[in-house]
Every structure is written in C-alpha cells, then in structure tokens.
Amino acid sequence: MRRPLGRPNLWPLYYALRDARLGAGRNLVAAVSAVLVAAFAVSLAALVFLGSDATRSAARLLREQAAMRVVLTEPSEATSPAGRAEAVARRIRALPGVASARVVPPEETLAALEEAFGGTVDLGRLFPENPFPPSVAVFLTGPDEAGALAARIARWPEVDEVVYGQKYLPAVLGLADFLRRAGLASVVGFALLGLAVTVVTWQLAVLSRLAEVRVKAWMGVSPWALAGQFAAEGALLGLAGGALAAMGLVLVVHRVELALATLLPWPLAPPRFGPLVVLCLASGTALGAAGASLALALLARREGVFR
Amino acid sequence: MRAELPGPSEAPAVAWLGVSHVFPMSRRGRGRAARPALDGVDLRVAMGEWVFLVGPSGAGKTTLLRLAYGALRPTRGEVRVLGEPVGVRPIHLLRRRLGLVFQSFELLPAKTALENVAYGAEVLGRPPGEARRLAEAMLSTLGLEDLADRFPNELSAGEQQRVGIARALIHRPAVVLADEPTGNLDLASARVVFEVLSRIHRLWSPAVVVATHSRELLAWGGHRVVRVEGGRIASDEGARIR
Ligand SMILES: Nc1ncnc2c1ncn2[C@@H]1O[C@H](COP(=O)(O)OP(=O)(O)O)[C@@H](O)[C@H]1O
Ligand SMILES: [Mg+2]
C-alpha cells in the first residue's frame, strides 16, 4: 500500500471526478436542481447588486447631465405645430450656455418608443393619432447652469415641461440609498434562502449515494476527504449555475440598456459586465460548495455514517 | 501508563482492557440512572484468532465492536487494536487496517459484483487496473467468479453479502470485525457466508471477531465463543489466550 515518496497518488482525484459524474447521473433531477437553485439565488442577489449599481451610476450621470428635453404644449391656435417648435428652438439657441437645439418631431418619439419595445408593438396602430407633442432636444455647454436654464424655459407659455437629469437627482439619490441598505439585507436573505434550498437539494443527491458514502467511511476515507469530495462536486454544479445566471443577466442587462438608451435623452454609462460575471461565478461556486458539504455533514450525522 | 507493554509479537489483535461504556442519556431519559452498556470488560483476541461474540439483543456486542473500530470512545478503560490504542491517531487511519462487515451489504447498485469489489481497492487509492486484478483474484479465491458480471439486484441476499465481504476485505486486513453479518439472511445463506469468512481466515489468518445472536452457527467451526450478557462477559470458551 505504501508508495515511494515524492510521487503523489492522483488516482483518488480521478475516482472523485468519476464518482461525481456517476453520482450526478444517478440522481439527475437533484443535479439539475442544484444548478438551477444556484442560478436562481445568484440571479436574485446579482439583480439587487445591479439595481444598486445602476442607480448609483445614474445619479452620477444625472449630476453631469448637460442635455435637456423641452416638451411643448398642444397648440391651441391654428399655427402649424412644426413651425411653432422651430420658433421655440430658435429662441433656445439664442440663450447663453446652450450649445445646440434640435426639433424632435412626434414621429421620431414614437419610433424610438417602438424600438425600445423591441419592435414587438406597432404603436402607430395603437395610437392612430400620434399623442406625442413635438419637443426640442437641447444640449448645453456644461451641466452647471442646467437648473437655472430649465426654470427659465419652463416659464414660456408654449412649454409644457422641461425634462432634464438633475431634476430627478433627489429621487434617484434616495433610491440608491434605499437599494444600498435594502440590498444588503436582501443579499443576505437570498444567500440564506439559496443555501437552505441547496442543502435540501444536495441531501437528496447524497441520499441516493448513501451506499457510496458508507463504504468510504467504513474503508477509512476521512470525514474531511468525503466532505471535500462533495464540496468539489457542489462547487462544479454551483459554478455551472453561476455561469447560467451570468449569461441570463448579461442578456437581460443588455436588453434593458438598449431600451433605456433609446428612451432617455442622455447617454448611459455602459454596465459593468466584468464584476457581474465574476460575482455570479464566485457566488454560485461558493453556494454549491457550502451547500453540498453541509448536506453531507448533516446526513452523515443523521445516518451515523462514521459511528 | 501501563508498566509492561506487550512486545509487538505478542500484542493481541484486539484488546478491550477494563472497558466500561455508558451512553449519554437522551433528553427524555435524563434523571434516570444510566445502566452501562458495557461494565468492566476484559477481552483479548490474539492475532489470527477467530472469536464469536454471542449474547441476547442489547447485551453489548455492537458496542464492543464500535469501540474497536473507533466509532465510540470508552467511558472507562482502553481499547487497543494491533497494539495501538484506539483514538490516538485519526480513526480513518485505523480503519484502513481493519475489515468491517455489517448486516447491510451496501453494494453500489450501478456497479457489477466485480466493480463493487474493485471499488473497495479504489477507495484505498489503488490504480484502476490493479484494483480490477485484485477484485478478480478475490472473487476467484472465494469461489464467486460466476457472480462477477451480475448487478446487485441480480444477486440473492447471501450472494450480495459474500460480494460485500470480498469488497470489505480486498485489502487483506489483519483484523476483521463483523457485526451480525448474517442478520439479514436465512440459515442456509448464513452458512455460505460463514464459509466465505472461513476461507478468508484460512487464506491470510486475520483475527476475526463476529458478533451474532444466531445460535445455530456456533457449533459450526469449533471456534472460541465469548458470551456477553448485560454488558459483562458471561463465559469464554475455547480461547487460545485469556
Ligand atoms: N446510541 C445508543 N444510545 C443509547 N443507548 C444505546 C445506544 N446504542 C446501544 N445502546 C444500549 O446499549 C446496550 C448495548 O447495546 P448493543 O451493543 O447494541 O447490544 P447488542 O449489539 O448486543 O444487541 C443496550 O442496552 C442498548 O439499548
Ligand atoms: Mg448489535
């Protein structure tokens, strides 16, 4: 049984991988649920992370926003709406601190909305008479005078509303603050929930392999080696779940980003996919490893495997 | 510390030295006086010796064996296996030198008899080819080669236990501890299982301790019979050493 020093015995590793493969095949439902549970818990936690991250960067963007959208009232007299909008745009261009002003016709607003819905809705049929008033897209030379300029333009009779980033800043800052605090609590909650469900799932998997566990305990495999084997299996399946979650989230975030980019009058910072993917993979792996080894420990104790 | 430690040659295979064991009371039973499961047991099993542990259910046979393979620590006294006090080194290292056989067979259902026996060697880190050769040799020395390619659900209970024994003892341990190995079997199957154990005993002479409450098997073999009753040794017949 003794082998020469300096030559590590890699067969246990080979057998552990084989047993993991056979074990997953033995209870496929449990293996698949282990992946899905990890994916689900990781997605929930990551969404909270994303939401808090997004509001924080939104707040930063809003503060630096040098663009505004001037929405005009419905014309009451018989003047042409387009001509009236062009007149307002000209007056805005004359103001100090304004870099450019361009009339956005209602059709363009409708088309942008349709694109945001992924082209699935025919808004032209839904609203035969375009309900959107014309508006003027304004770019300033800097963000500092935005509040004062907006207030001045909003007083003009042709102007219904001035939409600009800093107007939403207090609300967004409040949301960011709330998400940071609630997010921490819910991440802990999702982690605990995910761990509980992972443990239950892995108990089913271990239960269907109790003979294997017993034989190993009888023949002198240490409790740590057994726990390590299941931790490694859990880590692999959890990693798969984390990867699944990462792919889903990247897709979702990408779609949301496209939609927001067409809806909002200001440019968005690109979402940080790197940390998101790392977070998903790491938390999925950790969840799987912890859940599987905890499940083994609980079952081994309950079934008296080592005693 | 003991004054005169036995030398390696005369060290018994298993020795229970003044062993008492009291199980901790369950929450509900707290307050009642705990009756010891074992009460001052002195028992030595020599290298290569075969011992039956008999006695009524609840006598303490299982507790004796569990102390020997390190699942329990005695409340008082000391247990030594192969000259080494149990519980000083990690228990799993001790178990690699033992062969444990239980009432349940625990064959892996997705493996053939041969693969199950080879699994025992794989668990101990032997390469696949060597594990397979060892398993083939083990099955043929025990006369079980015809079962090699069958799956557990194609074997009778007695056949399953014989395959289970081949797996548990594939590493040719010097000590075999068997707790009711025929507890799930009818008398005819039990006989065949004991024949397999006997063949192993002749093959490499391990010390064999078999706990059983089956009286019919005792006449069989002319082995030493230790009777346990109420946690004490009631009688000890046919011992080579006392
Ligand atoms: N885990 C345990 N907790 C409490 N009491 C136990 C436990 N295991 C065994 N006992 C008691 O110890 C005594 C001896 O049991 P055991 O060694 O299993 O007997 P045998 O194997 O001879 O039937 C019995 O009275 C039994 O009730
Ligand atoms: Mg018993």
Coordinates of C-alpha atoms and ligand atoms in Angstrom, one line a residue:
Chain A
M1 CA 0.0 0.0 0.0
R2 CA 3.0 2.3 0.6
R3 CA 4.1 4.3 -2.4
P4 CA 7.5 6.0 -2.9
L5 CA 7.8 9.5 -1.5
G6 CA 7.6 12.4 -3.9
R7 CA 5.2 10.6 -6.3
P8 CA 1.7 11.9 -5.5
N9 CA -1.1 9.5 -5.9
L10 CA -3.5 11.1 -8.3
W11 CA -5.9 8.2 -8.6
P12 CA -8.2 9.5 -5.7
L13 CA -8.7 12.6 -7.7
Y14 CA -9.6 10.6 -10.8
Y15 CA -12.0 8.4 -8.8
A16 CA -13.6 11.5 -7.2
L17 CA -14.3 13.0 -10.6
R18 CA -15.7 9.7 -11.8
D19 CA -17.9 9.3 -8.8
A20 CA -19.2 12.8 -9.2
R21 CA -20.1 12.1 -12.8
L22 CA -21.8 8.8 -11.9
G23 CA -23.5 10.3 -8.9
A24 CA -24.9 13.2 -10.9
G25 CA -26.2 10.7 -13.4
R26 CA -27.7 8.6 -10.6
N27 CA -29.9 11.5 -9.4
L28 CA -30.1 13.7 -12.4
V29 CA -33.1 15.7 -11.0
A30 CA -31.1 16.6 -7.9
A31 CA -28.0 17.6 -10.0
V32 CA -30.1 19.8 -12.3
S33 CA -31.9 21.4 -9.4
A34 CA -28.5 22.1 -7.7
V35 CA -27.5 24.0 -10.9
L36 CA -30.9 25.8 -11.1
V37 CA -31.1 26.7 -7.4
A38 CA -27.6 28.2 -7.7
A39 CA -28.5 30.1 -10.8
F40 CA -31.7 31.4 -9.3
A41 CA -30.2 32.5 -6.0
V42 CA -27.3 34.1 -7.7
S43 CA -29.5 36.0 -10.2
L44 CA -31.7 37.4 -7.4
A45 CA -28.7 38.6 -5.5
A46 CA -27.0 39.9 -8.6
L47 CA -30.1 41.8 -9.6
V48 CA -30.0 43.7 -6.3
F49 CA -26.4 44.4 -6.8
L50 CA -27.1 45.6 -10.4
G51 CA -30.0 47.8 -9.3
S52 CA -27.9 49.5 -6.6
D53 CA -25.0 49.8 -9.0
A54 CA -27.3 51.2 -11.7
T55 CA -28.9 53.8 -9.5
R56 CA -25.6 55.0 -8.3
S57 CA -24.2 55.5 -11.8
A58 CA -27.5 57.0 -12.8
A59 CA -27.1 59.6 -10.1
R60 CA -23.6 60.3 -11.2
L61 CA -24.8 60.7 -14.8
L62 CA -27.7 62.9 -13.9
R63 CA -25.5 65.3 -12.0
E64 CA -23.2 65.6 -15.1
Q65 CA -26.1 65.8 -17.5
A66 CA -25.8 68.6 -20.0
A67 CA -28.8 67.7 -22.1
M68 CA -32.5 68.5 -21.6
R69 CA -35.7 67.9 -23.5
V70 CA -38.2 70.7 -23.8
V71 CA -41.8 69.3 -24.3
L72 CA -44.2 71.7 -25.9
T73 CA -47.9 72.2 -25.1
E74 CA -50.7 71.1 -27.6
P75 CA -51.1 74.1 -30.0
S76 CA -54.5 75.7 -29.4
E77 CA -54.5 78.2 -32.3
A78 CA -54.2 77.2 -35.9
T79 CA -50.5 77.7 -36.2
S80 CA -48.5 74.7 -37.7
P81 CA -47.0 72.8 -34.7
A82 CA -43.8 72.3 -36.6
G83 CA -43.3 76.0 -37.2
R84 CA -44.0 76.8 -33.6
A85 CA -41.5 74.2 -32.4
E86 CA -38.9 75.6 -34.8
A87 CA -39.5 79.1 -33.3
V88 CA -39.0 77.8 -29.7
A89 CA -35.8 76.1 -30.8
R90 CA -34.5 79.3 -32.3
R91 CA -35.2 81.2 -29.1
I92 CA -33.5 78.5 -27.0
R93 CA -30.4 78.6 -29.3
A94 CA -30.1 82.3 -28.5
L95 CA -29.9 81.7 -24.8
P96 CA -26.4 81.7 -23.1
G97 CA -25.0 78.3 -22.2
V98 CA -26.8 76.5 -25.0
A99 CA -24.7 74.5 -27.5
S100 CA -27.4 73.3 -29.8
A101 CA -31.2 72.8 -30.0
R102 CA -33.0 70.5 -32.5
V103 CA -36.7 69.9 -33.0
V104 CA -37.8 66.3 -32.4
P105 CA -40.9 65.5 -34.4
P106 CA -43.6 63.3 -32.8
E107 CA -43.0 60.5 -35.3
E108 CA -39.4 60.2 -34.1
T109 CA -40.5 59.9 -30.4
L110 CA -43.0 57.2 -31.5
A111 CA -40.3 55.3 -33.5
A112 CA -37.9 55.5 -30.5
L113 CA -40.5 54.0 -28.2
E114 CA -41.3 51.2 -30.7
E115 CA -37.6 50.4 -30.8
A116 CA -37.5 50.3 -27.0
F117 CA -40.2 47.7 -27.0
G118 CA -38.0 45.6 -29.3
G119 CA -40.3 46.2 -32.4
T120 CA -42.9 43.9 -30.9
V121 CA -45.6 46.6 -30.7
D122 CA -47.0 48.6 -33.6
L123 CA -47.6 51.9 -31.7
G124 CA -48.7 53.5 -34.9
R125 CA -51.7 51.2 -35.0
L126 CA -52.2 51.5 -31.2
F127 CA -52.3 55.4 -31.4
P128 CA -53.6 56.3 -34.9
E129 CA -53.3 60.0 -33.9
N130 CA -49.8 60.4 -32.6
P131 CA -50.4 61.6 -29.0
F132 CA -46.8 62.8 -28.5
P133 CA -46.3 66.6 -28.8
P134 CA -43.3 67.9 -30.6
S135 CA -40.3 68.5 -28.4
V136 CA -36.9 70.2 -28.6
A137 CA -33.7 68.3 -27.7
V138 CA -31.2 70.8 -26.1
F139 CA -27.5 70.3 -25.4
L140 CA -25.8 72.7 -23.0
T141 CA -22.2 73.8 -22.9
G142 CA -22.0 72.4 -19.3
P143 CA -24.1 70.9 -16.6
D144 CA -23.8 73.8 -14.1
E145 CA -26.5 76.2 -15.5
A146 CA -29.0 73.4 -16.3
G147 CA -31.3 74.1 -13.4
A148 CA -31.5 77.9 -14.0
L149 CA -32.0 77.5 -17.8
A150 CA -34.7 74.9 -17.3
A151 CA -36.6 77.1 -14.9
R152 CA -36.4 80.0 -17.3
I153 CA -37.6 78.0 -20.3
A154 CA -40.3 76.3 -18.3
R155 CA -42.0 79.7 -17.8
W156 CA -42.6 80.2 -21.6
P157 CA -46.2 79.7 -22.5
E158 CA -45.5 77.2 -25.4
V159 CA -43.6 75.0 -23.0
D160 CA -45.4 72.2 -21.1
E161 CA -42.4 70.6 -19.3
V162 CA -38.6 70.7 -19.3
V163 CA -37.1 67.2 -18.7
Y164 CA -33.5 67.2 -17.6
G165 CA -31.3 64.9 -15.5
Q166 CA -30.7 67.0 -12.4
K167 CA -34.5 67.3 -11.8
Y168 CA -34.6 63.5 -10.9
L169 CA -31.4 63.6 -8.9
P170 CA -33.0 63.8 -5.4
A171 CA -35.3 60.9 -6.2
V172 CA -32.6 58.8 -7.7
L173 CA -30.2 59.5 -4.8
G174 CA -33.0 58.4 -2.4
L175 CA -33.5 55.2 -4.4
A176 CA -29.8 54.5 -4.5
D177 CA -29.6 54.9 -0.7
F178 CA -32.6 52.7 -0.2
L179 CA -31.2 50.0 -2.5
R180 CA -27.9 50.0 -0.8
R181 CA -29.5 49.4 2.6
A182 CA -32.3 47.1 1.5
G183 CA -29.9 45.4 -1.0
L184 CA -27.5 44.4 1.7
A185 CA -30.4 42.8 3.7
S186 CA -31.9 41.1 0.7
V187 CA -28.5 39.8 -0.5
V188 CA -28.1 38.2 2.9
G189 CA -31.6 36.9 2.7
F190 CA -31.2 35.4 -0.8
A191 CA -27.9 33.9 0.3
L192 CA -29.5 32.1 3.3
L193 CA -32.5 31.0 1.2
G194 CA -30.2 29.8 -1.6
L195 CA -28.1 27.9 0.9
A196 CA -31.1 26.3 2.6
V197 CA -32.6 25.1 -0.8
T198 CA -29.1 24.0 -1.9
V199 CA -28.6 21.9 1.2
V200 CA -32.0 20.2 0.8
T201 CA -31.3 19.5 -2.9
W202 CA -27.9 18.1 -2.0
Q203 CA -29.3 16.0 0.7
L204 CA -31.4 14.2 -1.9
A205 CA -28.3 13.8 -4.1
V206 CA -26.3 12.4 -1.1
L207 CA -29.2 10.2 0.0
S208 CA -29.2 8.4 -3.4
R209 CA -25.5 7.8 -2.9
L210 CA -25.5 6.7 0.8
A211 CA -24.0 3.3 0.0
E212 CA -21.0 5.0 -1.6
V213 CA -20.7 7.3 1.4
R214 CA -21.0 4.4 3.9
V215 CA -18.4 2.2 2.1
K216 CA -16.0 5.1 2.1
A217 CA -16.4 5.7 5.8
W218 CA -16.0 2.0 6.6
M219 CA -12.9 1.7 4.5
G220 CA -11.1 4.6 6.0
V221 CA -11.8 7.7 4.0
S222 CA -11.6 10.6 6.4
P223 CA -14.6 12.8 7.1
W224 CA -12.7 15.7 5.6
A225 CA -11.9 13.9 2.4
L226 CA -15.6 12.9 2.0
A227 CA -16.7 16.5 2.7
G228 CA -14.1 17.7 0.3
Q229 CA -15.3 15.4 -2.4
F230 CA -18.9 16.7 -2.1
A231 CA -17.8 20.3 -1.7
A232 CA -15.9 19.9 -5.0
E233 CA -19.0 18.4 -6.7
G234 CA -21.1 21.2 -5.3
A235 CA -18.6 23.8 -6.5
L236 CA -18.7 22.4 -10.0
L237 CA -22.5 22.4 -10.3
G238 CA -22.7 25.7 -8.5
L239 CA -20.2 27.2 -11.0
A240 CA -22.5 25.9 -13.8
G241 CA -25.4 27.6 -12.1
G242 CA -23.5 30.8 -11.7
A243 CA -22.5 30.7 -15.4
L244 CA -26.1 30.2 -16.3
A245 CA -27.1 33.2 -14.1
A246 CA -24.3 35.3 -15.6
M247 CA -25.4 34.6 -19.2
G248 CA -29.0 35.3 -18.4
L249 CA -28.2 38.5 -16.6
V250 CA -25.8 39.8 -19.2
L251 CA -28.6 39.2 -21.8
V252 CA -31.2 41.0 -19.7
V253 CA -29.0 43.9 -18.8
H254 CA -28.0 44.3 -22.4
R255 CA -31.7 44.5 -23.5
V256 CA -32.5 46.9 -20.7
E257 CA -29.6 49.1 -21.6
L258 CA -30.7 49.2 -25.2
A259 CA -34.2 50.1 -24.2
L260 CA -33.1 52.8 -21.8
A261 CA -30.6 54.2 -24.3
T262 CA -33.4 54.8 -26.8
L263 CA -35.9 56.1 -24.2
L264 CA -33.7 58.5 -22.3
P265 CA -32.4 61.7 -23.8
W266 CA -29.0 61.4 -22.2
P267 CA -26.2 58.8 -22.8
L268 CA -25.8 55.9 -20.3
A269 CA -22.6 54.6 -18.9
P270 CA -22.0 51.0 -20.2
P271 CA -23.0 48.5 -17.5
R272 CA -20.0 46.8 -15.7
F273 CA -20.3 43.2 -17.0
G274 CA -16.9 42.1 -15.7
P275 CA -17.7 42.4 -11.9
L276 CA -21.2 41.0 -12.6
V277 CA -19.8 37.8 -14.2
V278 CA -17.2 37.4 -11.6
L279 CA -19.8 37.9 -8.8
C280 CA -22.1 35.3 -10.4
L281 CA -19.4 32.6 -10.9
A282 CA -17.9 33.1 -7.4
S283 CA -21.2 33.1 -5.5
G284 CA -22.5 30.1 -7.5
T285 CA -19.4 28.2 -6.7
A286 CA -19.4 29.1 -3.0
L287 CA -23.1 28.4 -2.7
G288 CA -22.7 24.9 -4.3
A289 CA -19.6 24.0 -2.2
A290 CA -21.1 25.2 1.1
G291 CA -24.5 23.6 0.4
A292 CA -23.1 20.2 -0.7
S293 CA -20.6 19.8 2.1
L294 CA -23.2 20.9 4.7
A295 CA -25.7 18.5 3.3
L296 CA -23.2 15.7 3.5
A297 CA -22.3 16.6 7.1
L298 CA -25.9 16.7 8.2
L299 CA -26.7 13.4 6.5
A300 CA -23.6 11.6 7.7
R301 CA -24.5 12.7 11.2
R302 CA -28.2 11.7 11.0
E303 CA -27.4 8.3 9.3
G304 CA -24.5 7.6 11.7
V305 CA -22.1 7.1 8.8
F306 CA -19.0 7.4 10.8
R307 CA -20.2 5.7 14.0
Chain B
M1 CA 0.9 4.5 31.6
R2 CA 0.9 0.7 31.7
A3 CA 4.0 -0.8 33.3
E4 CA 4.6 -3.7 30.9
L5 CA 3.5 -3.0 27.3
P6 CA 3.3 -6.2 25.3
G7 CA 6.0 -6.6 22.6
P8 CA 4.9 -6.4 19.0
S9 CA 5.0 -10.1 18.5
E10 CA 2.6 -10.9 21.4
A11 CA 0.4 -7.9 21.0
P12 CA -3.2 -9.0 20.7
A13 CA -5.1 -8.1 17.5
V14 CA -7.8 -6.5 19.6
A15 CA -7.8 -5.9 23.3
W16 CA -10.5 -4.4 25.5
L17 CA -8.9 -3.6 28.8
G18 CA -11.2 -2.8 31.7
V19 CA -13.7 -1.2 29.3
S20 CA -16.9 0.3 30.5
H21 CA -19.3 2.3 28.4
V22 CA -22.2 4.4 29.4
F23 CA -24.2 6.1 26.6
P24 CA -25.1 9.7 27.3
M25 CA -28.7 10.0 28.4
S26 CA -31.2 11.2 25.8
R27 CA -33.1 14.4 26.8
R28 CA -36.2 12.4 27.7
G29 CA -34.4 9.8 29.8
R30 CA -32.4 12.4 31.8
G31 CA -32.7 11.9 35.6
R32 CA -33.0 8.1 35.4
A33 CA -29.9 6.2 36.4
A34 CA -27.9 5.2 33.3
R35 CA -27.2 1.5 33.1
P36 CA -23.8 0.9 31.5
A37 CA -23.9 -0.8 28.1
L38 CA -20.5 -2.3 29.0
D39 CA -19.3 -2.9 32.5
G40 CA -15.6 -3.7 33.1
V41 CA -15.0 -5.9 30.0
D42 CA -11.5 -7.5 29.7
L43 CA -11.1 -9.3 26.5
R44 CA -8.1 -10.1 24.3
V45 CA -8.3 -11.5 20.8
A46 CA -5.0 -12.9 19.5
M47 CA -3.6 -12.4 16.0
G48 CA -5.2 -14.9 13.7
E49 CA -7.8 -15.9 16.2
W50 CA -11.5 -16.4 15.4
V51 CA -14.0 -15.3 18.1
F52 CA -17.7 -15.4 18.2
L53 CA -19.4 -12.7 20.3
V54 CA -22.8 -14.0 21.3
G55 CA -25.5 -13.0 23.7
P56 CA -29.0 -11.7 23.7
S57 CA -30.0 -8.5 21.9
G58 CA -28.9 -5.5 23.9
A59 CA -26.0 -7.4 25.6
G60 CA -23.4 -5.0 24.3
K61 CA -21.8 -6.9 21.4
T62 CA -22.3 -4.0 18.9
T63 CA -20.9 -1.5 21.5
L64 CA -17.8 -3.7 21.9
L65 CA -17.2 -3.7 18.1
R66 CA -17.9 0.0 17.8
L67 CA -15.3 0.7 20.4
A68 CA -12.8 -1.4 18.4
Y69 CA -13.3 0.5 15.1
G70 CA -13.3 3.9 16.8
A71 CA -16.9 4.9 16.5
L72 CA -17.1 5.2 20.3
R73 CA -14.7 6.1 23.0
P74 CA -14.9 4.1 26.2
T75 CA -16.2 5.8 29.3
R76 CA -13.5 3.9 31.2
G77 CA -10.6 1.6 30.2
E78 CA -8.7 1.3 27.0
V79 CA -9.1 -0.4 23.6
R80 CA -6.1 -1.4 21.6
V81 CA -6.1 -2.6 18.0
L82 CA -2.9 -4.2 16.6
G83 CA -1.1 -2.9 19.6
E84 CA -2.1 0.7 19.1
P85 CA -4.5 2.5 21.5
V86 CA -7.7 3.4 19.6
G87 CA -8.3 7.2 19.3
V88 CA -4.7 8.4 19.5
R89 CA -4.3 8.6 15.7
P90 CA -7.2 9.7 13.5
I91 CA -9.8 7.0 13.3
H92 CA -9.8 6.7 9.5
L93 CA -6.2 5.7 9.5
L94 CA -7.1 2.8 11.9
R95 CA -10.0 1.8 9.7
R96 CA -7.7 1.3 6.7
R97 CA -6.1 -1.6 8.6
L98 CA -9.4 -3.2 9.5
G99 CA -12.1 -5.0 7.6
L100 CA -15.6 -4.0 8.7
V101 CA -18.6 -6.2 7.8
F102 CA -22.2 -5.2 8.7
Q103 CA -25.7 -6.5 8.4
S104 CA -26.4 -4.3 5.5
F105 CA -24.5 -5.0 2.3
E106 CA -24.4 -1.5 0.8
L107 CA -23.4 -2.7 -2.7
L108 CA -23.5 0.1 -5.2
P109 CA -26.5 -0.7 -7.4
A110 CA -25.0 0.7 -10.7
K111 CA -21.9 -1.5 -10.4
T112 CA -21.4 -5.2 -11.1
A113 CA -20.2 -7.5 -8.4
L114 CA -16.6 -7.3 -9.8
E115 CA -16.8 -3.5 -10.0
N116 CA -18.1 -3.3 -6.4
V117 CA -15.2 -5.4 -5.1
A118 CA -12.8 -3.3 -7.1
Y119 CA -14.4 -0.2 -5.6
G120 CA -13.0 -1.3 -2.3
A121 CA -9.5 -1.1 -3.6
E122 CA -10.2 2.2 -5.5
V123 CA -11.4 3.8 -2.3
L124 CA -7.9 3.0 -0.9
G125 CA -6.3 4.7 -3.8
R126 CA -5.2 1.8 -6.0
P127 CA -5.0 2.4 -9.7
P128 CA -8.0 1.0 -11.8
G129 CA -6.1 -1.9 -13.4
E130 CA -4.6 -3.1 -10.1
A131 CA -8.0 -2.7 -8.4
R132 CA -9.6 -4.9 -11.0
R133 CA -6.9 -7.5 -10.8
L134 CA -7.2 -7.6 -7.0
A135 CA -11.0 -7.9 -7.3
E136 CA -10.8 -10.7 -9.8
A137 CA -8.3 -12.6 -7.6
M138 CA -10.5 -12.0 -4.6
L139 CA -13.7 -13.3 -6.3
S140 CA -12.0 -16.4 -7.6
T141 CA -10.3 -17.3 -4.3
L142 CA -13.7 -17.0 -2.7
G143 CA -15.3 -19.1 -5.4
L144 CA -17.5 -16.2 -6.5
E145 CA -16.2 -15.7 -10.1
D146 CA -19.6 -16.7 -11.5
L147 CA -21.1 -13.6 -9.9
A148 CA -18.6 -11.2 -11.3
D149 CA -20.7 -9.7 -14.1
R150 CA -24.0 -9.6 -12.2
F151 CA -25.5 -6.4 -10.7
P152 CA -26.6 -6.4 -7.1
N153 CA -30.3 -6.7 -8.0
E154 CA -29.5 -9.9 -9.8
L155 CA -27.9 -11.5 -6.7
S156 CA -29.6 -13.2 -3.7
A157 CA -29.1 -11.6 -0.3
G158 CA -26.5 -14.2 0.6
E159 CA -24.6 -13.6 -2.6
Q160 CA -24.7 -9.9 -2.0
Q161 CA -23.2 -10.3 1.4
R162 CA -20.5 -12.5 0.1
V163 CA -19.6 -9.8 -2.5
G164 CA -19.8 -7.2 0.2
I165 CA -17.3 -9.2 2.3
A166 CA -15.0 -9.6 -0.7
R167 CA -15.1 -5.8 -1.1
A168 CA -14.6 -5.0 2.6
L169 CA -11.6 -7.3 2.9
I170 CA -10.0 -6.7 -0.5
H171 CA -7.0 -5.0 1.2
R172 CA -6.4 -8.2 3.3
P173 CA -6.7 -6.6 6.7
A174 CA -5.1 -8.2 9.8
V175 CA -8.4 -7.7 11.8
V176 CA -11.9 -8.4 10.6
L177 CA -14.8 -7.1 12.7
A178 CA -18.2 -8.3 11.7
D179 CA -21.4 -7.2 13.4
E180 CA -24.3 -9.5 12.7
P181 CA -23.0 -10.3 9.1
T182 CA -25.8 -12.8 8.6
G183 CA -28.5 -10.8 10.4
N184 CA -30.5 -10.4 7.1
L185 CA -30.1 -14.0 5.9
D186 CA -31.8 -17.3 6.3
L187 CA -29.7 -20.1 7.9
A188 CA -28.6 -21.7 4.6
S189 CA -27.4 -18.4 3.2
A190 CA -25.8 -17.6 6.6
R191 CA -23.8 -20.9 6.3
V192 CA -22.4 -20.0 2.9
V193 CA -21.4 -16.5 4.2
F194 CA -19.6 -18.1 7.1
E195 CA -17.9 -20.5 4.6
V196 CA -16.5 -17.4 2.8
L197 CA -15.3 -15.9 6.0
S198 CA -13.6 -19.2 7.0
R199 CA -11.9 -19.4 3.6
I200 CA -10.6 -15.9 4.2
H201 CA -9.4 -16.9 7.7
R202 CA -7.5 -19.9 6.2
L203 CA -6.2 -17.7 3.4
W204 CA -4.3 -15.0 5.4
S205 CA -5.2 -15.7 9.0
P206 CA -6.7 -12.4 10.1
A207 CA -8.1 -12.1 13.6
V208 CA -11.9 -12.4 13.1
V209 CA -14.4 -11.1 15.6
V210 CA -18.0 -11.9 14.7
A211 CA -21.0 -10.7 16.7
T212 CA -24.0 -12.8 16.2
H213 CA -27.1 -13.9 18.0
S214 CA -27.6 -16.9 15.7
R215 CA -27.0 -19.9 18.0
E216 CA -27.1 -22.4 15.1
L217 CA -23.8 -21.1 13.8
L218 CA -21.9 -21.6 16.9
A219 CA -21.5 -25.4 16.7
W220 CA -20.1 -24.7 13.3
G221 CA -16.3 -24.4 13.1
G222 CA -15.2 -25.1 16.7
H223 CA -14.2 -21.5 17.4
R224 CA -13.8 -19.6 20.6
V225 CA -17.2 -18.3 21.8
V226 CA -17.4 -15.3 24.1
R227 CA -20.8 -14.8 25.7
V228 CA -21.8 -11.3 26.6
E229 CA -24.7 -10.6 28.9
G230 CA -25.8 -7.2 30.4
G231 CA -22.5 -5.6 29.4
R232 CA -20.3 -8.2 31.0
I233 CA -18.5 -11.3 29.8
A234 CA -20.6 -14.2 31.0
S235 CA -18.5 -17.0 29.6
D236 CA -15.5 -17.6 27.3
E237 CA -14.9 -21.0 25.8
G238 CA -12.1 -22.3 23.7
A239 CA -9.8 -19.3 24.0
R240 CA -6.2 -19.6 22.8
I241 CA -5.2 -16.8 25.2
R242 CA -7.1 -15.4 28.1
Ligands
LIG1 N1 -26.6 5.0 20.7 C1 -27.1 4.5 21.9 N2 -27.6 5.3 22.8 C2 -28.0 4.8 24.0 N3 -28.0 3.6 24.3 C3 -27.5 2.7 23.4 C4 -27.0 3.1 22.1 N4 -26.6 2.0 21.5 C5 -26.8 1.0 22.3 N5 -27.4 1.3 23.4 C6 -27.7 0.5 24.6 O1 -26.5 -0.2 24.9 C7 -26.8 -1.6 25.2 C8 -26.0 -2.5 24.3 O2 -26.4 -2.3 23.0 P1 -25.7 -3.1 21.8 O3 -24.2 -3.0 22.0 O4 -26.3 -2.6 20.6 O5 -26.2 -4.6 22.1 P2 -26.1 -5.9 21.1 O6 -25.4 -5.5 19.9 O7 -25.5 -6.9 21.9 O8 -27.6 -6.2 20.7 C9 -28.3 -1.7 25.0 O9 -28.9 -1.6 26.3 C10 -28.7 -0.6 24.1 O10 -30.0 -0.2 24.4
MG2 MG -25.9 -5.5 17.9

